[in-house]
Coordinates of C-alpha atoms and ligand atoms in Angstrom, one line a residue:
X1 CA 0.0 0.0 0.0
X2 CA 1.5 3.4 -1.0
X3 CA 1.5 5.7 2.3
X4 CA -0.6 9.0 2.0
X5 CA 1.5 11.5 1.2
X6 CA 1.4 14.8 3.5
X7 CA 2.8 18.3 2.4
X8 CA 6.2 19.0 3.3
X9 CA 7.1 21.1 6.0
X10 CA 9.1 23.7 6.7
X11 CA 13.0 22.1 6.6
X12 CA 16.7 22.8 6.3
X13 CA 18.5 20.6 4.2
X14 CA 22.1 20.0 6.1
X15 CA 23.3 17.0 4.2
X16 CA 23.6 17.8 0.1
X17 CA 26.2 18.1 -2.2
X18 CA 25.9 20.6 -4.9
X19 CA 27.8 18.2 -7.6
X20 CA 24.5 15.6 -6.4
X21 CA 22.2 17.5 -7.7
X22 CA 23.4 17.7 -11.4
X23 CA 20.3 16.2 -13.4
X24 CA 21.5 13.9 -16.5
X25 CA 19.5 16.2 -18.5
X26 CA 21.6 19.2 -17.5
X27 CA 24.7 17.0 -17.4
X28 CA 23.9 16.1 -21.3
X29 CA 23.2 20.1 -21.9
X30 CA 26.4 21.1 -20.0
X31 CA 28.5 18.5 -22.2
X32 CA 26.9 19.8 -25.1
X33 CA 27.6 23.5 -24.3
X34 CA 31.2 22.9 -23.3
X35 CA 32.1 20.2 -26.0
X36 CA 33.4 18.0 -23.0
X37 CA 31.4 14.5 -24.4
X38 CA 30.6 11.9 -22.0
X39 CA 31.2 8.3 -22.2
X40 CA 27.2 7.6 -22.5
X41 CA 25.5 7.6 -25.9
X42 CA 22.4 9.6 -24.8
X43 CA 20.4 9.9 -21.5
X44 CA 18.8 6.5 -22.0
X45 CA 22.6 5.1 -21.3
X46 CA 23.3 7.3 -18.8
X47 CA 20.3 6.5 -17.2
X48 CA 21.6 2.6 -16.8
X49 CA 24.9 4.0 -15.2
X50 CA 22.6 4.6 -11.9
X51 CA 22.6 1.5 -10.5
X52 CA 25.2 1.4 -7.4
X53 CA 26.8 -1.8 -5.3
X54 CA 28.9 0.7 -2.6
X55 CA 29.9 4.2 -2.3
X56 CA 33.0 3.9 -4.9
X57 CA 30.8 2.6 -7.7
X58 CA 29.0 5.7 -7.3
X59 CA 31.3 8.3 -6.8
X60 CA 33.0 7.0 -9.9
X61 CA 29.9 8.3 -12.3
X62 CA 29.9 10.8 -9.6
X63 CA 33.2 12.6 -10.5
X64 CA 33.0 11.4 -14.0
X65 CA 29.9 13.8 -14.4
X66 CA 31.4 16.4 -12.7
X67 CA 33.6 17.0 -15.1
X68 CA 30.8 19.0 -17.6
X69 CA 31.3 22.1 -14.9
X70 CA 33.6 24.6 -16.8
X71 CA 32.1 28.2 -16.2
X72 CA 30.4 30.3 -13.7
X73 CA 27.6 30.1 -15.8
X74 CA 27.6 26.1 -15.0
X75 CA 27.7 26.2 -11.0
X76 CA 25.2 29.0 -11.2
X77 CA 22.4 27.0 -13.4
X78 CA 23.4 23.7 -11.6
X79 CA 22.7 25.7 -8.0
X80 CA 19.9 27.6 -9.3
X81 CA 18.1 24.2 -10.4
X82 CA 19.0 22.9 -6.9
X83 CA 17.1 25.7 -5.6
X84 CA 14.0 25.5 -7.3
X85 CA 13.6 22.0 -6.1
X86 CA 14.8 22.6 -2.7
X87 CA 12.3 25.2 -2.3
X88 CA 9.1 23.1 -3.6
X89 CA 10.2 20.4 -1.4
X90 CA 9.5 22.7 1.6
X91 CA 13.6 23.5 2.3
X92 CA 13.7 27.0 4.1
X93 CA 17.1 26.7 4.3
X94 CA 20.2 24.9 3.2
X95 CA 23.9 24.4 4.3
X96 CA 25.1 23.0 1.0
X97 CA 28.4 21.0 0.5
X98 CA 31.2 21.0 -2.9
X99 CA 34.2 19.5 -3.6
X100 CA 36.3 21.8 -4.7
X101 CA 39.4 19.7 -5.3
X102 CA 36.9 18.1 -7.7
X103 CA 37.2 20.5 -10.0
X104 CA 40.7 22.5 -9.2
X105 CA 42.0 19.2 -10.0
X106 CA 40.9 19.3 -13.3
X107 CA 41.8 22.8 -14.3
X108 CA 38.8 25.2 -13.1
X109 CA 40.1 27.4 -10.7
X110 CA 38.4 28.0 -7.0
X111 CA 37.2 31.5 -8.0
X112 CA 35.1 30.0 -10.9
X113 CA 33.6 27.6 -8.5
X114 CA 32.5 30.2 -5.9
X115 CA 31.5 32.9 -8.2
X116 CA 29.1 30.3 -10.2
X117 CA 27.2 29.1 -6.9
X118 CA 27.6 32.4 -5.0
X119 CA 25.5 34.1 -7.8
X120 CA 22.8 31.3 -7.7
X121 CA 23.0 32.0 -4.2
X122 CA 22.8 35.3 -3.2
X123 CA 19.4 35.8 -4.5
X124 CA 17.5 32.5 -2.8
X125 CA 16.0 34.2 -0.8
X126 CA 14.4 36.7 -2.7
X127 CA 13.6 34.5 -5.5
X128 CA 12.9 30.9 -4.2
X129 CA 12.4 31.9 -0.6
X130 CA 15.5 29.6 1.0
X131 CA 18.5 31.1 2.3
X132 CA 21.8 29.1 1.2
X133 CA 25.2 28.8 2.1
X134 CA 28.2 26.7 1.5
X135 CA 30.2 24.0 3.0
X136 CA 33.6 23.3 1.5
X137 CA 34.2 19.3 1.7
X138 CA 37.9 17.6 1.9
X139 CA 38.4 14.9 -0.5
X140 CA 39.5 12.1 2.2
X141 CA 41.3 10.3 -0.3
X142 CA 43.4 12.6 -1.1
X143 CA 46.4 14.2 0.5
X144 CA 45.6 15.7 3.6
X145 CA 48.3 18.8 2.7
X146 CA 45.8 19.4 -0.3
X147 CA 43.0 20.3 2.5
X148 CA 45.4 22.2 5.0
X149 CA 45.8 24.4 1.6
X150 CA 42.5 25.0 0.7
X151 CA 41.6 26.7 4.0
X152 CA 43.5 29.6 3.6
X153 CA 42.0 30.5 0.0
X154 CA 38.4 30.1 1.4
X155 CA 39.4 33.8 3.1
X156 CA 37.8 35.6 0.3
X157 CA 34.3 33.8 0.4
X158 CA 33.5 34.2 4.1
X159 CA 30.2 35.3 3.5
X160 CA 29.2 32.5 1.2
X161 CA 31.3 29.6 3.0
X162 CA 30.3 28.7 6.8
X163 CA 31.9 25.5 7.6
X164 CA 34.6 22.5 6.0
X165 CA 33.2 18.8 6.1
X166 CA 35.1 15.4 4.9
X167 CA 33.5 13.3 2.4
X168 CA 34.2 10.6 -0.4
X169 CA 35.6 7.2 -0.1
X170 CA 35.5 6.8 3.6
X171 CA 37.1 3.2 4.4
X172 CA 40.6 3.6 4.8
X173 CA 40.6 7.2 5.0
X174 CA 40.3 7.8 8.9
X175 CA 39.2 11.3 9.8
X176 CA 42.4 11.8 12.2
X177 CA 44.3 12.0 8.8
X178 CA 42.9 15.5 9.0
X179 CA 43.2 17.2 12.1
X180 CA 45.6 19.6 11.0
X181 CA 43.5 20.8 8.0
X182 CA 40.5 20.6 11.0
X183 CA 42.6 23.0 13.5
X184 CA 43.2 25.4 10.9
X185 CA 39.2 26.0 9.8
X186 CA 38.4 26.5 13.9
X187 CA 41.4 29.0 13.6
X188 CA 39.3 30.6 10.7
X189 CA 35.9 30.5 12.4
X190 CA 34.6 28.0 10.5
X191 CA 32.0 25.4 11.2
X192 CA 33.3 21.9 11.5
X193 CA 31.0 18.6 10.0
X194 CA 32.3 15.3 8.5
X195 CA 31.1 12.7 6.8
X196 CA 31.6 9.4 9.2
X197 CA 29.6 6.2 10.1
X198 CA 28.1 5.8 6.2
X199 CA 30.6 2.8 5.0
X200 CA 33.2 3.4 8.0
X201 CA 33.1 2.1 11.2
X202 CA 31.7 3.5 14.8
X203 CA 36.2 4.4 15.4
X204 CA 35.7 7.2 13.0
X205 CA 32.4 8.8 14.5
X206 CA 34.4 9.2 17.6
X207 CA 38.1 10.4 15.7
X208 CA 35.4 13.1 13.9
X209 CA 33.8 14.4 17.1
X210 CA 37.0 13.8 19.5
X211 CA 39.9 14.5 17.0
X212 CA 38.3 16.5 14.1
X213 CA 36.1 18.8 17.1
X214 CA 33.1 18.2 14.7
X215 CA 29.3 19.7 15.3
X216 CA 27.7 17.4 13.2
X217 CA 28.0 13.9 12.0
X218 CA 26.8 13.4 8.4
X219 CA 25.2 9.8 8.0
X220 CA 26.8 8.2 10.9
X221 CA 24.3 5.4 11.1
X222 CA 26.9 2.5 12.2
X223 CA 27.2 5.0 15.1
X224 CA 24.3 2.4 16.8
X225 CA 26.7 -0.7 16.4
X226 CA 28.6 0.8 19.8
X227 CA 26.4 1.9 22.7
X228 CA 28.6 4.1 24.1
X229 CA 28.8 6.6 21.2
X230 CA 25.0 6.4 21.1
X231 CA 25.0 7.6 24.8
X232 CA 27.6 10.4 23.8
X233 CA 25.8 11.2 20.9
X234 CA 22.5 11.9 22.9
X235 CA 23.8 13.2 26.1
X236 CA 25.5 15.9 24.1
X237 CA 22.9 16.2 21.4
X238 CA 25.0 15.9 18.3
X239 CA 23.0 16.1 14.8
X240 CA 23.5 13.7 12.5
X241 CA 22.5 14.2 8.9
X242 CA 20.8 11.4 7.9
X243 CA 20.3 10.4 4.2
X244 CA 17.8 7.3 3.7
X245 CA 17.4 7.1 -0.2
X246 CA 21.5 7.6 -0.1
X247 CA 21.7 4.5 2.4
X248 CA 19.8 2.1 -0.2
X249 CA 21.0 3.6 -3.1
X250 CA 24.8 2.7 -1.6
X251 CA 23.3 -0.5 0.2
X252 CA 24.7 0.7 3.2
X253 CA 21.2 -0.4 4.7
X254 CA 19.2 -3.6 2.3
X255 CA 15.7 -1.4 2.4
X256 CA 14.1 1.8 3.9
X257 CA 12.0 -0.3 6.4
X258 CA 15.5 -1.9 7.4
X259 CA 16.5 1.8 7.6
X260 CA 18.3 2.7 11.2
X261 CA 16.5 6.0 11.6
X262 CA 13.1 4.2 13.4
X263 CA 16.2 3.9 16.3
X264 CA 17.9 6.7 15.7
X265 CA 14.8 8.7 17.0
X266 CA 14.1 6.0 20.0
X267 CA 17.6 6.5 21.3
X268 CA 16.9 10.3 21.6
X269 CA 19.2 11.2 19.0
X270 CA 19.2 14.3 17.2
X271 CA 18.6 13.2 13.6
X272 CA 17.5 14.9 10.5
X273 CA 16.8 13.9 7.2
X274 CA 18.1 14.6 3.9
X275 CA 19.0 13.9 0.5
X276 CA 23.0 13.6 -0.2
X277 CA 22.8 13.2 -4.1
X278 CA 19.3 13.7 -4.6
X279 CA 20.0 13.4 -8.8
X280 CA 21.7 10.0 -8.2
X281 CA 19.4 8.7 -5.2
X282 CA 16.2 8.9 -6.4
X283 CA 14.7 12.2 -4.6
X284 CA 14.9 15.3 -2.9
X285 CA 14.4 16.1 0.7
X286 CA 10.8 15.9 1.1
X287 CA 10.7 12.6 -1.5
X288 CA 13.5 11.2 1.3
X289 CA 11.3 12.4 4.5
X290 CA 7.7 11.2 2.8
X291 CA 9.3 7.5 1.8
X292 CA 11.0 6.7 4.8
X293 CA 8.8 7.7 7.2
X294 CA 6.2 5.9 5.1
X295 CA 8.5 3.1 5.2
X296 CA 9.1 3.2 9.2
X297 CA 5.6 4.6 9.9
X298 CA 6.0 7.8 10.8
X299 CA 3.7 9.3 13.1
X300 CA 2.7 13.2 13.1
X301 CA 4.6 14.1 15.8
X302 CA 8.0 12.2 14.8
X303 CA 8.0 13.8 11.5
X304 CA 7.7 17.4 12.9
X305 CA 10.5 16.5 15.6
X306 CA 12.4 16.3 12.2
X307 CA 11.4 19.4 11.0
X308 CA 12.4 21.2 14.0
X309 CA 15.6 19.1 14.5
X310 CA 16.6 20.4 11.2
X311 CA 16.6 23.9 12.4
X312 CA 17.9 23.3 15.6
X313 CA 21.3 21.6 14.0
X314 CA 21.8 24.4 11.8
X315 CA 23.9 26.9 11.8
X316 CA 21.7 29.4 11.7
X317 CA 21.8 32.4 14.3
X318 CA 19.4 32.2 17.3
X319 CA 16.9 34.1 16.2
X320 CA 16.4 32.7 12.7
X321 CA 16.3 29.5 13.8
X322 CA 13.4 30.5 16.2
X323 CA 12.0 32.3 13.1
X324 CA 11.8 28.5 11.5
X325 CA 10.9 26.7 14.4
X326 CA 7.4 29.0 14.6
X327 CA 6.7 28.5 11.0
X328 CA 7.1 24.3 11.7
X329 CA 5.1 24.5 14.3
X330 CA 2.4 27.0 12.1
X331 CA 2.6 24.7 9.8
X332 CA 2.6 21.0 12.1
X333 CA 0.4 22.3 14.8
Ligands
LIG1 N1 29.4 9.9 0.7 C1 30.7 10.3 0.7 N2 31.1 11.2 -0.2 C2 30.3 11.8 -1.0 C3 29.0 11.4 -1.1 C4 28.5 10.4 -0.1 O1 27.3 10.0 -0.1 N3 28.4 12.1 -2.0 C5 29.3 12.9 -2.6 N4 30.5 12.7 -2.0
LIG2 ZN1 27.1 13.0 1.7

């Protein structure tokens, strides 16, 4: 039986990568524009390519496709297609990851990056109702000296970039490896998340929160396999991004009902949900937040709990937060 589906409510989207919401369609268009041809025939081919047995087989077709973002003109219509979506699916607000080194390392310099999603961004607000900032990710496997670089040159875009987070292949790529590059962003005043607990093992939540001095966890569902970080992660509150269309996708978990978030919620944790690659995993936020909590059922309450959760992990000041929090509870009464 398909579960009813309820409007979204008002959200924040913590957990998404800006290169995860590149649509085949605009990936095709890009290629076309910038004469950079991909491997696949047409979309019909592409298409196929989206079918994923871990985290690497993904990210492979995800850097492959990556590689159609040349301009400024590219990161602002991928970002400005982000944000149309983002804002039907009842996102109010959104703390968005890139990969840089993703594209410095193929020859399009930081300053085309920023500019492109800074322009898309500066005017959510006003035109798609969402406010939007950035989240600069570390490439885990690569060098961490590449990451202790990149903090520096985020000077410039201070208004645009809040926070550094760790993502890509996670296995073998402890988060400890970058607690230099981590001590420099708190230096700067930036936010601290990581990506641990998708693929890797409970070790690395705790290296992220005791090593890296992170606010957030992003995934960190094997986090449950050890009951003392579930205690810590409680006592002290500590959001974790949660991505349950990512989880199957990756088959990090065999099926939504299987999905860990039912006792994420029970163990008093502060999750949230959201969409990670919503191009690649089968939906946005609200497509994530209606399936799962159709597949765990749901009830009223627990779904605006995850609404308000959302908003209370941000990293939004005080009082917009409180702003949020009155519309969810407007909206969920
Ligand atoms: N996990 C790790 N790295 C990533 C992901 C993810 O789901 N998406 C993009 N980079
Ligand atoms: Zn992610």
């Amino acid at each position: 039986m398909t579960p009813p589906q309820s409007p979204p409510l008002p959200t924040a989207e913590l957990h998404v990568h800006i290169e995860g919401t590149l649509e085949p369609e605009l990936a095709f268009a890009l290629a076309g524009r910038n004469r950079t041809p991909l491997r696949h025939a047409d979309l019909d081919e592409l298409r196929r390519a989206y079918a994923f047995a871990d985290l690497q087989s993904f990210l492979h077709l995800y850097y492959e496709l990556t590689a159609v973002l040349q301009t400024p003109q590219d990161f602002t219509d991928l970002a400005e297609a982000y944000l149309v979506r983002a804002a039907a699916q009842g996102v109010r607000h959104a703390e968005v990851f890139v990969d840089p080194q993703a594209h410095t390392g193929r020859g399009v310099p930081l300053e085309v990056v920023f500019e492109g999603l800074g322009a898309a961004f500066a005017t959510a607000e006003q035109r798609h109702g969402l406010s939007a900032s950035l989240i600069v990710c570390f490439l885990r496997d690569r060098d961490p000296a590449e990451a202790e670089a990149l903090v520096p040159r985020l000077r410039p875009y201070r208004d645009l970039v809040i926070g550094v987070g760790l993502d890509s292949a996670e296995v073998g790529h402890p988060p400890e490896l970058f607690e230099r590059a981590y001590a420099l962003a708190a230096d700067e005043g930036l936010h601290r998340v990581a990506h641990a607990g998708e693929e890797g093992p409970p070790a690395y939540v705790w290296s992220a929160l005791d090593i890296l001095g992170v606010e957030r966890v992003d995934h960190g569902i094997r986090s449950l396999e050890d009951p003392a970080l579930v205690a810590r992660l409680r006592d002290q509150q500590v959001p974790l991004t949660v991505c349950p269309l990512s989880n199957v996708a990756l088959r990090c978990v065999p099926d939504l009902a299987a999905h860990p978030l039912r006792r994420m919620l029970d163990a008093g944790l502060l999750a949230t949900v959201n969409s990670d690659d919503p191009a690649y995993f089968g939906g946005y936020l609200h497509d994530n937040t209606e399936s799962v909590a159709g597949a765990l059922g749901l009830h009223a309450g627990e779904r605006r709990r995850l609404a308000e959760n959302s908003f209370r992990a941000s990293f939004l000041p005080a009082a917009d937060k409180e702003r949020h929090l009155a519309a969810v509870a407007a909206a969920a009464p």
